[in-house]
Every structure is written in structure tokens, then in C-alpha cells.
Amino acid sequence: GAGVSQTPSNKVTEKGKYVELRCDPISGHTALYWYRQSLGQGPEFLIYFQGTGAADDSGLPNDRFFAVRPEGSVSTLKIQRTERGDSAVYLCASSLVTGVSGANVLTFGAGSRLTVL
Amino acid sequence: AQKVTQAQTEISVVEKEDVTLDCVYETRDTTYYLFWYKQPPSGELVFLIRRNSFDEQNEISGRYSWNFQKSTSSFNFTITASQVVDSAVYFCALSVVGNSNYQLIWGAGTKLIIKP
């Protein structure tokens, strides 16, 4: 697609429920990132995919969070047993891989705003 | 450990004024990249510039300019003749080359308000 697409744009759920957030990256971008942004703060890294595999999941806060990218394109971030502290904007980004780690320029989606009541 | 500090939480200026957004970073690594991203009210982060640690040459792009000084670990961003459309939150970020992880370390952002 022309840009990074994230759905839903807004999700309100109750504490303890399961949530899935979807990211459709730019076609041809093999690198995909999930970040989380709380109000008034910079994005916080969650996970990085190179192709189908998670190359770095060191930012996932706990085992309630899980992400997949089965065909190397669309990715789904899954949150189990949601807590009020999970409320944030979840950002997805994709990039071409330059071959130099750290140099990738990210293209972000508009984010999925999650509110846990 | 790496860290990015944007000490200015919010800046408000009148249109056509020049404004500088400060960014100070910390890293022990010698090879790294610095970035600036813009986040308008729509929420989508937009890439502005990338600079590697071996290139201290300042850069100008239209009304935007960047001053990278390794001696003070700073990468400041100046908007000349500001416009209302420049109103946004601006983030500075750091990425270290050669790490096994690929994360960007972000500052907390500076909210820039340009008044007409």
C-alpha cells in the first residue's frame, strides 16, 4: 500500500479482555516495528520483525503481549488479559533494510489508540 | 545505556519567529545515528532527518536546519520563519549501530505551538 495502515484506529475494551491490533506495512518493506506511546511521552520500542521472524522482542513488557507476522507482511499485536496500564497508542512502522542496523528510516502508521476501562 | 533528553516540554512562538528545539543524547558507542521526527495533531510520525555520528556537517533543508555537535552531544533543530503548519510535537531519537537490537531511543518530545 501507499502507507502503513493500522486497524482499528480506536479500541475501547474492558479490563481482562483480549485485543488484537493489526498493521499492514508498506509493500516491499521487510522490516516491521511495533512501538507504544503514552500521552506526553516518546514512543517505546516493543518488537522488531525482519521478514517473518521476530529479530528483537526485548521491548515486550510481559508475556501478555505477543506479536506475529506469519507471511512477512501484515503483523498482529496481541494483548491478553488487558490491564488499565496497557492504555496507549500502539504505533506500527515499517522500513527498507539498509544493511546497517540502526540506520533504517521508519515510516509510521497513524496508530491504534487502545483504552482499557 | 543510551538516553535522549529534550528539555523543552513546550515552546510557543508567534508566526515568523525563529525557534530552536534542543536535543541532547547519551551513548558510549562511537557509531550511531540521530533522527528527528515530527508528529502533527493527526498523530502520524513523519521522518525529517537522519545523521550518522561521523558526519558533523550541519544541514539545511528549506526553513529547517540542524546543528550536530559531538563535543556537546547535541543535535539541535532550528525552524526559521516559523509557520502555523509547523505546530506539532517534535521528537529526537538515537539508534546505535551494531547492537543486536534495532530500537530507536526517543526523547520525550517538544510540543511546538506557532501562533498566527
XYZ file of C-alpha atoms in Angstrom, chain A residues 33 35 37 40-43 45 48 55-56 58 91 98 100-106 108-110, chain B residues 33 35 37 39 42-45 47 50 91 95-104 106-108:
48
model
C 8.345 -2.436 14.231
C 6.085 0.871 19.406
C 3.301 5.738 23.012
C 3.225 13.163 26.609
C 5.989 10.657 26.011
C 8.108 9.420 23.181
C 7.473 6.039 21.575
C 10.018 0.036 21.478
C 11.053 -5.752 15.603
C 14.531 -10.370 15.431
C 14.166 -8.446 18.667
C 13.158 -7.240 24.077
C 2.326 2.521 16.637
C 19.721 -0.729 4.674
C 23.369 -1.164 8.578
C 21.490 -1.777 11.771
C 20.324 1.434 13.292
C 20.191 3.348 10.035
C 16.705 2.381 8.971
C 14.300 5.237 8.328
C 10.896 4.311 9.678
C 4.856 5.099 10.755
C 1.169 4.395 10.677
C -1.362 6.642 12.390
C 22.521 7.583 14.113
C 16.966 11.307 13.911
C 10.636 13.065 13.596
C 4.221 14.294 14.974
C -3.044 13.727 13.174
C -0.653 11.518 15.132
C 1.457 10.021 12.355
C 5.186 10.359 12.986
C 10.697 11.430 9.344
C 18.931 11.208 9.796
C 10.968 14.034 18.632
C 19.998 4.452 17.252
C 23.227 2.602 17.928
C 24.866 0.671 15.098
C 25.971 -2.854 15.694
C 23.648 -3.654 18.539
C 21.705 -6.825 18.295
C 18.563 -4.807 18.788
C 17.075 -2.350 16.380
C 15.256 0.011 18.625
C 15.251 3.756 18.474
C 13.380 8.514 21.840
C 13.261 11.772 23.704
C 10.026 12.832 25.366
